[in-house]
mmCIF file of C-alpha atoms in Angstrom:
data_model
loop_
_atom_site.group_PDB
_atom_site.id
_atom_site.type_symbol
_atom_site.label_atom_id
_atom_site.label_comp_id
_atom_site.label_asym_id
_atom_site.label_seq_id
_atom_site.Cartn_x
_atom_site.Cartn_y
_atom_site.Cartn_z
ATOM 1 C CA MET A 847 210.310 3.503 -83.113
ATOM 2 C CA ASP A 848 208.846 0.018 -84.400
ATOM 3 C CA ALA A 849 210.682 -0.979 -87.220
ATOM 4 C CA ARG A 850 207.699 -2.816 -88.241
ATOM 5 C CA GLN A 851 206.105 0.731 -89.493
ATOM 6 C CA LEU A 852 209.012 2.162 -91.668
ATOM 7 C CA PRO A 853 208.175 2.168 -95.494
ATOM 8 C CA LEU A 854 210.678 0.104 -96.899
ATOM 9 C CA ALA A 855 212.450 0.214 -100.462
ATOM 10 C CA GLN A 856 212.955 -3.433 -100.452
ATOM 11 C CA PRO A 857 209.381 -5.215 -99.202
ATOM 12 C CA THR A 858 210.743 -7.965 -96.261
ATOM 13 C CA GLN A 859 207.424 -9.842 -96.591
ATOM 14 C CA PRO A 860 208.527 -12.640 -99.181
ATOM 15 C CA GLU A 861 211.978 -13.187 -97.585
ATOM 16 C CA ARG A 862 210.177 -13.519 -94.339
ATOM 17 C CA ALA A 863 207.657 -16.378 -95.509
ATOM 18 C CA ASP A 864 210.733 -18.034 -96.815
ATOM 19 C CA ALA A 865 212.643 -17.443 -93.703
ATOM 20 C CA THR A 866 209.596 -19.242 -91.997
ATOM 21 C CA ARG A 867 209.269 -22.094 -94.350
ATOM 22 C CA ASN A 868 213.044 -22.664 -93.991
ATOM 23 C CA ARG A 869 213.014 -22.528 -90.395
ATOM 24 C CA ALA A 870 210.102 -25.265 -90.103
ATOM 25 C CA LEU A 871 211.603 -27.394 -92.954
ATOM 26 C CA LEU A 872 215.036 -27.112 -90.676
ATOM 27 C CA LEU A 873 213.503 -27.988 -87.667
ATOM 28 C CA SER A 874 211.268 -31.273 -88.730
ATOM 29 C CA THR A 875 214.501 -32.392 -90.674
ATOM 30 C CA ALA A 876 216.536 -32.170 -87.738
ATOM 31 C CA ARG A 877 214.256 -34.012 -85.584
ATOM 32 C CA ALA A 878 213.942 -36.881 -87.924
ATOM 33 C CA LEU A 879 217.818 -36.718 -88.173
ATOM 34 C CA LEU A 880 217.695 -36.838 -84.529
ATOM 35 C CA GLU A 881 215.468 -39.861 -84.415
ATOM 36 C CA GLN A 882 217.248 -41.389 -86.450
ATOM 37 C CA ASN A 883 221.016 -41.199 -85.573
ATOM 38 C CA GLY A 884 220.883 -39.463 -82.311
ATOM 39 C CA VAL A 885 222.349 -35.968 -81.284
ATOM 40 C CA ASP A 886 225.821 -36.471 -81.498
ATOM 41 C CA ASN A 887 225.428 -37.373 -85.424
ATOM 42 C CA LEU A 888 223.620 -34.230 -85.618
ATOM 43 C CA THR A 889 225.601 -31.872 -87.337
ATOM 44 C CA MET A 890 225.286 -28.384 -89.528
ATOM 45 C CA ASP A 891 226.754 -29.816 -92.580
ATOM 46 C CA GLY A 892 224.114 -33.029 -92.529
ATOM 47 C CA LEU A 893 221.452 -31.301 -91.333
ATOM 48 C CA ALA A 894 221.977 -28.793 -94.732
ATOM 49 C CA ARG A 895 222.290 -31.619 -97.005
ATOM 50 C CA ALA A 896 218.871 -33.598 -95.559
ATOM 51 C CA ALA A 897 217.134 -30.282 -95.832
ATOM 52 C CA GLY A 898 218.589 -29.460 -99.306
ATOM 53 C CA LEU A 899 219.319 -26.103 -98.166
ATOM 54 C CA GLY A 900 223.253 -24.315 -98.195
ATOM 55 C CA LYS A 901 225.260 -24.670 -95.234
ATOM 56 C CA GLY A 902 224.996 -20.875 -94.637
ATOM 57 C CA THR A 903 221.165 -20.712 -94.788
ATOM 58 C CA VAL A 904 221.482 -23.072 -91.716
ATOM 59 C CA PHE A 905 223.954 -21.089 -90.122
ATOM 60 C CA ARG A 906 221.929 -17.600 -90.510
ATOM 61 C CA ARG A 907 218.933 -19.407 -88.950
ATOM 62 C CA PHE A 908 220.285 -20.855 -85.634
ATOM 63 C CA GLY A 909 223.579 -19.195 -85.291
ATOM 64 C CA SER A 910 225.728 -22.108 -84.308
ATOM 65 C CA ARG A 911 224.876 -25.802 -83.524
ATOM 66 C CA THR A 912 224.291 -24.979 -79.962
ATOM 67 C CA GLY A 913 221.609 -22.681 -81.195
ATOM 68 C CA LEU A 914 220.117 -25.394 -83.166
ATOM 69 C CA LEU A 915 220.065 -27.821 -80.380
ATOM 70 C CA LEU A 916 218.113 -25.012 -78.122
ATOM 71 C CA GLU A 917 215.498 -24.614 -80.688
ATOM 72 C CA LEU A 918 214.793 -28.119 -80.909
ATOM 73 C CA ILE A 919 214.706 -28.543 -76.918
ATOM 74 C CA ASN A 920 212.504 -25.671 -77.130
ATOM 75 C CA GLU A 921 210.169 -27.100 -79.446
ATOM 76 C CA ILE A 922 210.002 -30.677 -78.034
ATOM 77 C CA GLU A 923 208.834 -28.836 -74.608
ATOM 78 C CA THR A 924 206.617 -26.414 -75.827
ATOM 79 C CA GLU A 925 204.780 -29.209 -77.874
ATOM 80 C CA PHE A 926 204.645 -31.402 -74.703
ATOM 81 C CA GLN A 927 203.159 -28.184 -72.637
ATOM 82 C CA ARG A 928 200.805 -27.838 -75.170
ATOM 83 C CA ARG A 929 199.678 -31.441 -74.816
ATOM 84 C CA PHE A 930 199.168 -31.811 -71.448
ATOM 85 C CA LEU A 931 197.704 -28.197 -70.538
ATOM 86 C CA SER A 932 195.411 -28.583 -73.415
ATOM 87 C CA GLY A 933 195.612 -31.607 -75.618
ATOM 88 C CA PRO A 934 193.151 -34.367 -75.834
ATOM 89 C CA PRO A 935 192.856 -36.631 -72.545
ATOM 90 C CA PRO A 936 194.007 -38.521 -70.576
ATOM 91 C CA LEU A 937 197.350 -36.647 -70.693
ATOM 92 C CA GLY A 938 195.118 -33.260 -71.297
ATOM 93 C CA PRO A 939 192.087 -31.792 -69.539
ATOM 94 C CA GLY A 940 189.193 -34.048 -69.068
ATOM 95 C CA ALA A 941 190.404 -37.049 -67.593
ATOM 96 C CA ALA A 942 190.603 -37.709 -63.783
ATOM 97 C CA PRO A 943 193.378 -35.861 -62.310
ATOM 98 C CA ILE A 944 195.455 -39.234 -61.409
ATOM 99 C CA GLU A 945 194.855 -40.890 -64.657
ATOM 100 C CA ARG A 946 196.187 -37.213 -66.193
ATOM 101 C CA LEU A 947 199.228 -37.706 -63.665
ATOM 102 C CA VAL A 948 199.958 -40.976 -64.962
ATOM 103 C CA ALA A 949 199.840 -40.021 -68.725
ATOM 104 C CA PHE A 950 202.007 -37.294 -67.842
ATOM 105 C CA GLY A 951 204.923 -39.775 -66.663
ATOM 106 C CA ARG A 952 204.220 -42.178 -69.515
ATOM 107 C CA GLU A 953 204.685 -39.459 -72.168
ATOM 108 C CA ARG A 954 207.145 -37.897 -70.560
ATOM 109 C CA ILE A 955 209.458 -41.250 -70.432
ATOM 110 C CA ALA A 956 208.369 -41.773 -74.109
ATOM 111 C CA ILE A 957 210.106 -38.382 -75.228
ATOM 112 C CA LEU A 958 212.897 -39.282 -72.902
ATOM 113 C CA ALA A 959 213.094 -42.383 -74.831
ATOM 114 C CA VAL A 960 213.619 -40.794 -78.398
ATOM 115 C CA GLN A 961 214.625 -37.212 -77.127
ATOM 116 C CA GLY A 962 216.287 -37.912 -73.892
ATOM 117 C CA ASP A 963 220.122 -37.435 -75.025
ATOM 118 C CA LEU A 964 219.030 -34.138 -76.288
ATOM 119 C CA LEU A 965 217.215 -33.029 -73.195
ATOM 120 C CA ARG A 966 219.625 -34.137 -70.896
ATOM 121 C CA ALA A 967 222.243 -31.901 -72.780
ATOM 122 C CA ALA A 968 219.902 -28.788 -71.436
ATOM 123 C CA ASP A 969 220.377 -30.050 -68.141
ATOM 124 C CA GLU A 970 223.771 -29.253 -67.447
ATOM 125 C CA GLY A 971 225.539 -27.385 -64.846
ATOM 126 C CA PRO A 972 224.470 -27.938 -61.418
ATOM 127 C CA ASP A 973 221.436 -26.238 -60.516
ATOM 128 C CA ALA A 974 220.363 -26.162 -64.476
ATOM 129 C CA ARG A 975 218.281 -29.119 -64.399
ATOM 130 C CA PHE A 976 216.177 -27.511 -61.452
ATOM 131 C CA VAL A 977 215.704 -23.864 -62.735
ATOM 132 C CA SER A 978 214.756 -24.986 -66.400
ATOM 133 C CA PRO A 979 211.393 -23.567 -67.149
ATOM 134 C CA PRO A 980 210.063 -26.793 -68.542
ATOM 135 C CA ARG A 981 210.821 -28.481 -65.249
ATOM 136 C CA ALA A 982 208.854 -25.769 -63.402
ATOM 137 C CA ALA A 983 205.803 -26.204 -65.396
ATOM 138 C CA GLY A 984 206.290 -29.762 -65.119
ATOM 139 C CA GLN A 985 206.112 -29.472 -61.232
ATOM 140 C CA LEU A 986 203.306 -27.080 -61.301
ATOM 141 C CA HIS A 987 201.653 -29.425 -63.600
ATOM 142 C CA ILE A 988 202.062 -32.105 -60.860
ATOM 143 C CA SER A 989 201.099 -30.133 -57.981
ATOM 144 C CA ILE A 990 198.029 -28.834 -59.311
ATOM 145 C CA LEU A 991 196.738 -32.534 -60.661
ATOM 146 C CA LEU A 992 197.777 -33.828 -56.891
ATOM 147 C CA ARG A 993 195.597 -31.000 -55.365
ATOM 148 C CA GLN A 994 192.539 -31.590 -57.724
ATOM 149 C CA ALA A 995 193.011 -35.428 -56.859
ATOM 150 C CA GLY A 996 192.534 -34.053 -53.115
ATOM 151 C CA PHE A 997 196.026 -35.440 -52.183
ATOM 152 C CA ASP A 998 196.071 -35.318 -48.307
ATOM 153 C CA GLY A 999 199.811 -34.657 -48.060
ATOM 154 C CA ASP A 1000 202.750 -32.216 -48.572
ATOM 155 C CA VAL A 1001 202.227 -31.243 -52.467
ATOM 156 C CA ASP A 1002 205.015 -28.985 -52.420
ATOM 157 C CA VAL A 1003 207.655 -31.631 -51.300
ATOM 158 C CA GLN A 1004 205.890 -34.696 -53.120
ATOM 159 C CA SER A 1005 205.591 -32.772 -56.647
ATOM 160 C CA PHE A 1006 209.167 -31.973 -56.266
ATOM 161 C CA ASN A 1007 209.795 -36.254 -55.284
ATOM 162 C CA LEU A 1008 207.827 -36.854 -58.699
ATOM 163 C CA ILE A 1009 209.172 -34.907 -61.046
ATOM 164 C CA ALA A 1010 212.687 -35.582 -59.828
ATOM 165 C CA THR A 1011 211.807 -39.351 -61.107
ATOM 166 C CA LEU A 1012 211.504 -37.885 -64.614
ATOM 167 C CA ASP A 1013 214.497 -36.342 -64.650
ATOM 168 C CA ALA A 1014 216.260 -36.940 -68.240
ATOM 169 C CA ALA A 1015 219.756 -38.349 -67.071
ATOM 170 C CA LEU A 1016 218.193 -40.378 -64.293
ATOM 171 C CA VAL A 1017 215.819 -41.930 -66.902
ATOM 172 C CA LEU A 1018 218.579 -42.664 -69.194
ATOM 173 C CA TYR A 1019 220.857 -43.619 -66.803
ATOM 174 C CA GLU A 1020 218.077 -46.331 -65.323
ATOM 175 C CA ASN A 1021 217.169 -47.348 -68.700
ATOM 176 C CA ARG A 1022 221.032 -48.004 -70.176
ATOM 177 C CA GLY A 1023 223.440 -48.344 -67.192
ATOM 178 C CA GLU A 1024 220.824 -50.576 -65.161
ATOM 179 C CA GLN A 1025 219.539 -52.319 -68.066
ATOM 180 C CA ILE A 1026 215.835 -51.240 -66.974
ATOM 181 C CA GLU A 1027 213.519 -51.240 -70.073
ATOM 182 C CA MET A 1028 211.814 -47.791 -70.805
ATOM 183 C CA ARG A 1029 208.063 -50.172 -70.406
ATOM 184 C CA ARG A 1030 209.088 -50.893 -66.682
ATOM 185 C CA VAL A 1031 210.538 -47.156 -66.187
ATOM 186 C CA ALA A 1032 206.629 -46.156 -67.231
ATOM 187 C CA ASP A 1033 204.509 -48.949 -65.243
ATOM 188 C CA GLY A 1034 206.952 -47.893 -62.352
ATOM 189 C CA TRP A 1035 205.843 -44.248 -62.643
ATOM 190 C CA GLU A 1036 202.264 -45.342 -62.815
ATOM 191 C CA ASP A 1037 202.485 -47.562 -59.566
ATOM 192 C CA LEU A 1038 204.689 -44.698 -57.675
ATOM 193 C CA VAL A 1039 201.742 -42.267 -58.471
ATOM 194 C CA ARG A 1040 199.024 -44.631 -57.647
ATOM 195 C CA ARG A 1041 200.586 -45.186 -54.258
ATOM 196 C CA VAL A 1042 201.533 -41.770 -53.479
ATOM 197 C CA ALA A 1043 198.176 -40.493 -54.320
ATOM 198 C CA ARG A 1044 196.044 -42.998 -52.243
ATOM 199 C CA PRO A 1045 194.695 -41.552 -49.257
ATOM 200 C CA ARG A 1046 196.682 -41.783 -46.097
ATOM 201 C CA SER A 1047 194.429 -43.301 -44.101
ATOM 202 C CA MET B 951 259.645 -57.484 -53.123
ATOM 203 C CA ASP B 952 257.371 -56.348 -50.179
ATOM 204 C CA ALA B 953 259.088 -52.715 -49.294
ATOM 205 C CA ARG B 954 257.813 -53.708 -45.235
ATOM 206 C CA GLN B 955 260.016 -56.545 -45.118
ATOM 207 C CA LEU B 956 263.245 -54.170 -45.985
ATOM 208 C CA PRO B 957 265.762 -53.625 -43.209
ATOM 209 C CA LEU B 958 265.805 -49.734 -42.977
ATOM 210 C CA ALA B 959 268.247 -47.629 -41.845
ATOM 211 C CA GLN B 960 266.053 -45.206 -40.391
ATOM 212 C CA PRO B 961 262.950 -46.848 -38.688
ATOM 213 C CA THR B 962 259.581 -45.344 -40.583
ATOM 214 C CA GLN B 963 257.063 -46.429 -37.647
ATOM 215 C CA PRO B 964 257.471 -43.024 -35.461
ATOM 216 C CA GLU B 965 257.154 -41.055 -38.940
ATOM 217 C CA ARG B 966 253.903 -43.175 -40.022
ATOM 218 C CA ALA B 967 252.359 -42.516 -36.332
ATOM 219 C CA ASP B 968 252.685 -38.942 -37.260
ATOM 220 C CA ALA B 969 251.194 -38.940 -40.492
ATOM 221 C CA THR B 970 248.514 -40.969 -38.995
ATOM 222 C CA ARG B 971 247.803 -38.591 -36.227
ATOM 223 C CA ASN B 972 248.129 -35.690 -38.621
ATOM 224 C CA ARG B 973 245.747 -36.953 -41.269
ATOM 225 C CA ALA B 974 243.099 -37.684 -38.284
ATOM 226 C CA LEU B 975 244.075 -34.182 -37.020
ATOM 227 C CA LEU B 976 243.723 -32.529 -40.430
ATOM 228 C CA LEU B 977 240.291 -34.340 -41.463
ATOM 229 C CA SER B 978 238.413 -33.540 -38.221
ATOM 230 C CA THR B 979 239.763 -29.472 -38.500
ATOM 231 C CA ALA B 980 238.488 -29.768 -42.216
ATOM 232 C CA ARG B 981 235.212 -31.012 -40.829
ATOM 233 C CA ALA B 982 234.731 -28.588 -38.029
ATOM 234 C CA LEU B 983 235.650 -25.720 -40.817
ATOM 235 C CA LEU B 984 233.176 -27.013 -43.275
ATOM 236 C CA GLU B 985 230.433 -27.000 -40.899
ATOM 237 C CA GLN B 986 231.432 -23.502 -39.695
ATOM 238 C CA ASN B 987 232.289 -21.843 -43.072
ATOM 239 C CA GLY B 988 231.204 -24.061 -45.778
ATOM 240 C CA VAL B 989 232.836 -25.735 -48.767
ATOM 241 C CA ASP B 990 233.912 -22.413 -50.660
ATOM 242 C CA ASN B 991 235.768 -21.376 -47.611
ATOM 243 C CA LEU B 992 237.954 -24.263 -47.024
ATOM 244 C CA THR B 993 241.235 -23.757 -48.267
ATOM 245 C CA MET B 994 244.625 -25.563 -47.660
ATOM 246 C CA ASP B 995 246.187 -22.461 -46.096
ATOM 247 C CA GLY B 996 242.884 -22.141 -43.470
ATOM 248 C CA LEU B 997 243.279 -25.784 -42.808
ATOM 249 C CA ALA B 998 247.066 -25.541 -42.159
ATOM 250 C CA ARG B 999 246.607 -22.339 -40.023
ATOM 251 C CA ALA B 1000 243.493 -24.186 -37.876
ATOM 252 C CA ALA B 1001 245.172 -27.413 -37.526
ATOM 253 C CA GLY B 1002 248.543 -25.752 -36.290
ATOM 254 C CA LEU B 1003 250.618 -27.575 -38.984
ATOM 255 C CA GLY B 1004 252.447 -26.354 -41.907
ATOM 256 C CA LYS B 1005 251.080 -25.596 -45.503
ATOM 257 C CA GLY B 1006 253.662 -28.263 -46.756
ATOM 258 C CA THR B 1007 252.212 -30.975 -44.533
ATOM 259 C CA VAL B 1008 249.015 -30.334 -45.690
ATOM 260 C CA PHE B 1009 249.645 -30.551 -49.508
ATOM 261 C CA ARG B 1010 251.915 -33.470 -48.749
ATOM 262 C CA ARG B 1011 248.991 -35.299 -46.852
ATOM 263 C CA PHE B 1012 246.375 -34.471 -49.651
ATOM 264 C CA GLY B 1013 248.201 -33.458 -52.572
ATOM 265 C CA SER B 1014 245.780 -30.910 -53.508
ATOM 266 C CA ARG B 1015 242.515 -29.377 -52.119
ATOM 267 C CA THR B 1016 240.790 -31.795 -54.727
ATOM 268 C CA GLY B 1017 242.291 -34.340 -52.775
ATOM 269 C CA LEU B 1018 241.453 -33.197 -49.609
ATOM 270 C CA LEU B 1019 237.671 -32.747 -50.539
ATOM 271 C CA LEU B 1020 237.741 -36.411 -51.907
ATOM 272 C CA GLU B 1021 238.949 -37.576 -48.305
ATOM 273 C CA LEU B 1022 236.181 -35.766 -46.778
ATOM 274 C CA ILE B 1023 233.585 -36.935 -48.683
ATOM 275 C CA ASN B 1024 234.880 -40.624 -48.846
ATOM 276 C CA GLU B 1025 235.320 -40.405 -44.981
ATOM 277 C CA ILE B 1026 231.467 -38.993 -44.618
ATOM 278 C CA GLU B 1027 229.901 -41.551 -46.827
ATOM 279 C CA THR B 1028 231.957 -44.276 -45.454
ATOM 280 C CA GLU B 1029 230.634 -43.244 -41.930
ATOM 281 C CA PHE B 1030 226.953 -43.064 -42.929
ATOM 282 C CA GLN B 1031 227.251 -46.362 -44.894
ATOM 283 C CA ARG B 1032 228.684 -47.922 -41.811
ATOM 284 C CA ARG B 1033 225.730 -46.690 -39.371
ATOM 285 C CA PHE B 1034 223.312 -47.619 -41.855
ATOM 286 C CA LEU B 1035 224.694 -51.423 -42.317
ATOM 287 C CA SER B 1036 225.600 -51.906 -38.775
ATOM 288 C CA GLY B 1037 225.130 -48.951 -36.342
ATOM 289 C CA PRO B 1038 222.436 -48.754 -33.761
ATOM 290 C CA PRO B 1039 218.297 -48.852 -34.944
ATOM 291 C CA PRO B 1040 216.376 -47.674 -36.581
ATOM 292 C CA LEU B 1041 218.913 -46.599 -38.999
ATOM 293 C CA GLY B 1042 220.789 -49.676 -38.626
ATOM 294 C CA PRO B 1043 219.905 -53.563 -38.119
ATOM 295 C CA GLY B 1044 217.275 -54.336 -35.675
ATOM 296 C CA ALA B 1045 214.405 -51.939 -36.406
ATOM 297 C CA ALA B 1046 211.303 -52.779 -39.004
ATOM 298 C CA PRO B 1047 212.428 -52.309 -42.295
ATOM 299 C CA ILE B 1048 209.918 -49.444 -43.160
ATOM 300 C CA GLU B 1049 211.364 -47.669 -39.931
ATOM 301 C CA ARG B 1050 214.685 -48.235 -41.250
ATOM 302 C CA LEU B 1051 213.945 -47.012 -44.815
ATOM 303 C CA VAL B 1052 212.681 -43.791 -43.086
ATOM 304 C CA ALA B 1053 215.779 -43.466 -40.665
ATOM 305 C CA PHE B 1054 217.701 -43.718 -43.937
ATOM 306 C CA GLY B 1055 216.350 -40.776 -45.661
ATOM 307 C CA ARG B 1056 215.710 -38.612 -42.504
ATOM 308 C CA GLU B 1057 219.369 -39.402 -41.726
ATOM 309 C CA ARG B 1058 220.646 -38.638 -45.471
ATOM 310 C CA ILE B 1059 218.597 -35.421 -45.338
ATOM 311 C CA ALA B 1060 220.321 -34.310 -42.079
ATOM 312 C CA ILE B 1061 223.735 -35.095 -43.607
ATOM 313 C CA LEU B 1062 223.046 -32.912 -46.815
ATOM 314 C CA ALA B 1063 221.635 -30.112 -44.593
ATOM 315 C CA VAL B 1064 225.222 -29.680 -43.167
ATOM 316 C CA GLN B 1065 227.590 -31.259 -45.828
ATOM 317 C CA GLY B 1066 225.193 -31.003 -49.118
ATOM 318 C CA ASP B 1067 227.710 -28.598 -50.759
ATOM 319 C CA LEU B 1068 230.382 -31.058 -50.543
ATOM 320 C CA LEU B 1069 228.689 -33.895 -51.467
ATOM 321 C CA ARG B 1070 226.995 -32.209 -54.567
ATOM 322 C CA ALA B 1071 230.290 -31.425 -55.616
ATOM 323 C CA ALA B 1072 231.288 -35.248 -56.082
ATOM 324 C CA ASP B 1073 228.286 -35.506 -58.076
ATOM 325 C CA GLU B 1074 229.460 -33.429 -61.159
ATOM 326 C CA GLY B 1075 229.414 -34.627 -64.599
ATOM 327 C CA PRO B 1076 226.617 -36.044 -66.515
ATOM 328 C CA ASP B 1077 226.381 -39.429 -65.225
ATOM 329 C CA ALA B 1078 228.722 -38.879 -61.933
ATOM 330 C CA ARG B 1079 225.655 -38.746 -59.427
ATOM 331 C CA PHE B 1080 224.352 -42.286 -60.870
ATOM 332 C CA VAL B 1081 227.790 -44.244 -60.815
ATOM 333 C CA SER B 1082 228.749 -43.086 -57.956
ATOM 334 C CA PRO B 1083 229.734 -46.279 -55.164
ATOM 335 C CA PRO B 1084 227.755 -44.319 -52.369
ATOM 336 C CA ARG B 1085 224.500 -44.106 -54.471
ATOM 337 C CA ALA B 1086 224.946 -47.488 -55.473
ATOM 338 C CA ALA B 1087 225.127 -48.674 -52.195
ATOM 339 C CA GLY B 1088 222.215 -46.658 -50.806
ATOM 340 C CA GLN B 1089 220.171 -47.819 -53.633
ATOM 341 C CA LEU B 1090 221.040 -51.380 -52.863
ATOM 342 C CA HIS B 1091 220.122 -50.775 -49.056
ATOM 343 C CA ILE B 1092 216.675 -49.381 -49.833
ATOM 344 C CA SER B 1093 215.818 -52.410 -52.223
ATOM 345 C CA ILE B 1094 216.902 -54.795 -49.549
ATOM 346 C CA LEU B 1095 214.485 -52.889 -47.228
ATOM 347 C CA LEU B 1096 211.810 -53.136 -49.470
ATOM 348 C CA ARG B 1097 212.195 -56.359 -50.169
ATOM 349 C CA GLN B 1098 212.414 -57.337 -46.388
ATOM 350 C CA ALA B 1099 209.068 -54.928 -45.997
ATOM 351 C CA GLY B 1100 207.426 -57.222 -48.643
ATOM 352 C CA PHE B 1101 207.072 -55.048 -51.048
ATOM 353 C CA ASP B 1102 204.777 -55.944 -53.771
ATOM 354 C CA GLY B 1103 205.971 -53.620 -56.703
ATOM 355 C CA ASP B 1104 208.776 -53.204 -59.001
ATOM 356 C CA VAL B 1105 212.138 -52.933 -56.550
ATOM 357 C CA ASP B 1106 214.224 -52.056 -58.911
ATOM 358 C CA VAL B 1107 212.658 -49.251 -59.972
ATOM 359 C CA GLN B 1108 211.195 -47.706 -57.007
ATOM 360 C CA SER B 1109 214.491 -47.989 -54.998
ATOM 361 C CA PHE B 1110 215.667 -46.069 -58.191
ATOM 362 C CA ASN B 1111 212.996 -43.529 -57.878
ATOM 363 C CA LEU B 1112 213.640 -43.265 -53.883
ATOM 364 C CA ILE B 1113 217.216 -42.702 -54.003
ATOM 365 C CA ALA B 1114 216.339 -39.974 -56.869
ATOM 366 C CA THR B 1115 214.679 -38.242 -54.191
ATOM 367 C CA LEU B 1116 217.698 -37.831 -51.724
ATOM 368 C CA ASP B 1117 220.114 -36.668 -54.494
ATOM 369 C CA ALA B 1118 222.551 -33.855 -53.133
ATOM 370 C CA ALA B 1119 221.623 -31.026 -55.614
ATOM 371 C CA LEU B 1120 217.966 -31.710 -55.687
ATOM 372 C CA VAL B 1121 217.563 -31.579 -51.900
ATOM 373 C CA LEU B 1122 219.821 -28.500 -51.636
ATOM 374 C CA TYR B 1123 218.023 -26.718 -54.636
ATOM 375 C CA GLU B 1124 214.686 -27.948 -52.771
ATOM 376 C CA ASN B 1125 215.543 -26.320 -49.321
ATOM 377 C CA ARG B 1126 217.272 -23.110 -50.919
ATOM 378 C CA GLY B 1127 215.479 -22.342 -54.057
ATOM 379 C CA GLU B 1128 212.280 -23.594 -53.131
ATOM 380 C CA GLN B 1129 212.657 -22.223 -49.418
ATOM 381 C CA ILE B 1130 211.269 -25.499 -48.027
ATOM 382 C CA GLU B 1131 212.568 -26.212 -44.795
ATOM 383 C CA MET B 1132 214.873 -29.590 -44.213
ATOM 384 C CA ARG B 1133 212.055 -30.286 -41.723
ATOM 385 C CA ARG B 1134 209.572 -30.703 -44.480
ATOM 386 C CA VAL B 1135 211.744 -32.295 -46.972
ATOM 387 C CA ALA B 1136 212.229 -35.244 -44.167
ATOM 388 C CA ASP B 1137 208.984 -35.315 -42.999
ATOM 389 C CA GLY B 1138 208.262 -35.666 -47.058
ATOM 390 C CA TRP B 1139 210.584 -38.782 -47.279
ATOM 391 C CA GLU B 1140 208.752 -40.659 -44.847
ATOM 392 C CA ASP B 1141 205.485 -39.959 -46.135
ATOM 393 C CA LEU B 1142 206.844 -40.905 -49.306
ATOM 394 C CA VAL B 1143 208.524 -44.274 -48.032
ATOM 395 C CA ARG B 1144 204.949 -44.883 -46.105
ATOM 396 C CA ARG B 1145 202.987 -44.197 -49.148
ATOM 397 C CA VAL B 1146 204.942 -46.445 -51.456
ATOM 398 C CA ALA B 1147 205.421 -49.255 -49.340
ATOM 399 C CA ARG B 1148 201.862 -49.960 -48.298
ATOM 400 C CA PRO B 1149 200.532 -53.270 -50.119
ATOM 401 C CA ARG B 1150 198.801 -52.119 -53.453
ATOM 402 C CA SER B 1151 195.851 -53.851 -52.719
#
């Protein structure tokens, strides 16, 4: 039985529209707070205050801080996937495969530079970082582009190796622990892709 | 005051020799058990039984199962470092830098194929896998060999990228989760190194 087909004493349409508006407002406010203060400083209280909504509304919408973080991660990953699958070139279709590969890593590193702590939090647990759907989507994307570029090596293994170099925790450690600027990390990705993609002979 | 210079009522020398023998026996027995049954089946009880020693001796020697695992990891890593720093070529000095790089990854993957679960256990926690001394030693080794080979790119970034592809959890997931045989992982390392190391122009 589909609840949407039941006649309702109280029409829910207006409430749903409110909820949708609140959700969009809360997520965009949360992203602005994240970019300003980092994930550790993002609290349910702070979000409610910044969005001008009650704390109860925030908890009803996300359940918990973890629920909020998961929605933010999902939104960031979905948006990135949409951009590399169907957005404008060179990240999206229309550019040469190698240029799309270069853009993929550069854009990923740019996202990690801002949202890295949040995305890293999604990777905790021994195998979580490998089995996450966004990583699988990224690796599939890399392997498709390598094939389109006529790559003459083992596509499965090298797409695995390439996506490993874009791991959130790795890039953040490279940048903060080893003091390598994000610009060098991104230039290194481009150089790696161009070297790997050249024909063997 | 140095305890070794004190005259002792009971000479400790024989006891120390015993302890050394027990330690060597316990570590080699533990490694044999590991190779047969995996890290999850390695217990203090089982080790005592297999070594023909009392459980008390095993606990006195290692403190806990974690203590035992840490000593095993340390032994495996120290042995590998000794081999790539001063063992026979092509892993050790005497071979061309690129051949040593190829051997480094191939040997590392061979170790992971047998001891991967144990070595992965050492990497838990968000940044543990990046700050571990064995990883730092491996990355330094790779960067030295890249420089010796006249690498014309960013040595720091590419040594970081290369060591990332030998991460224990990554290689195990590639092998078990993605069903890529270790032979392909090792061939992929060799191909990656040769592609990366070729001059840019």
